[in-house]
XYZ file of C-alpha atoms in Angstrom:
88
model
C 93.312 99.690 75.796
C 94.874 102.992 76.809
C 95.275 105.611 74.158
C 97.923 108.277 73.762
C 95.436 111.034 74.583
C 94.820 109.413 77.998
C 98.489 109.892 78.893
C 98.398 113.454 77.554
C 95.374 114.236 79.732
C 97.040 112.729 82.809
C 100.214 114.711 82.130
C 98.216 117.934 81.747
C 96.359 117.275 85.019
C 99.622 116.611 86.874
C 101.247 119.756 85.440
C 98.459 121.843 86.994
C 99.436 120.523 90.447
C 103.089 121.684 90.394
C 103.863 123.373 93.712
C 100.831 121.866 95.466
C 100.871 119.495 98.431
C 99.782 116.043 97.271
C 99.230 112.609 98.786
C 100.800 109.682 96.934
C 99.436 106.192 97.313
C 101.831 103.786 95.627
C 101.389 100.050 95.189
C 104.812 98.522 95.862
C 103.728 94.951 95.103
C 103.071 91.972 97.354
C 100.263 93.800 99.137
C 102.579 96.653 100.210
C 101.032 100.084 99.830
C 103.020 103.214 100.622
C 101.195 106.473 101.425
C 103.283 109.666 101.570
C 102.610 113.384 101.429
C 104.837 115.861 99.660
C 105.106 118.747 97.225
C 104.820 118.029 93.519
C 108.093 119.631 92.511
C 108.544 119.273 88.774
C 107.199 117.609 85.654
C 109.193 116.295 82.727
C 108.082 114.771 79.420
C 107.981 111.227 80.829
C 108.068 111.555 84.642
C 107.077 113.799 87.543
C 108.988 114.411 90.778
C 107.554 114.693 94.298
C 109.624 116.076 97.188
C 108.881 114.224 100.451
C 110.063 115.242 103.915
C 111.878 112.163 105.198
C 112.233 113.307 108.813
C 115.491 113.977 110.655
C 116.140 117.001 108.408
C 116.246 114.902 105.245
C 114.439 115.489 101.984
C 113.638 112.658 99.626
C 112.644 112.978 96.000
C 110.672 110.248 94.280
C 109.763 110.088 90.640
C 107.006 108.239 88.849
C 105.924 108.011 85.243
C 102.543 109.098 83.958
C 101.864 105.510 82.928
C 102.021 104.573 86.636
C 98.857 106.628 87.095
C 97.323 105.083 83.980
C 97.969 101.544 85.254
C 96.772 102.562 88.750
C 100.118 101.733 90.366
C 100.213 105.283 91.745
C 97.324 107.450 92.880
C 97.725 111.210 93.401
C 95.322 113.160 95.584
C 95.453 116.891 96.212
C 95.654 117.353 100.001
C 93.365 120.433 100.181
C 90.223 119.071 98.576
C 90.780 115.321 97.960
C 90.682 115.712 94.161
C 92.102 112.564 92.583
C 93.965 112.247 89.310
C 92.645 109.124 87.611
C 93.208 107.255 84.397
C 89.601 107.411 83.206
């Protein structure tokens, strides 16, 4: 079972990536996996926001909770060196 310190560690790891280019791999259910690249824009107490270039001069912001990383619904990888943020 996940402990509170696991979420705190994940949050701390994500906060260190603010301003960096990251790759998001999100499980959307029913065998749909979405892979996007963007800039980790901001962190909040319960969520983090990633700014994704949507094409055609549009910018899209998506937000996920830290528990999404804990439950492996979302996977964040730093684009420069393929460092993953994981639950364990």
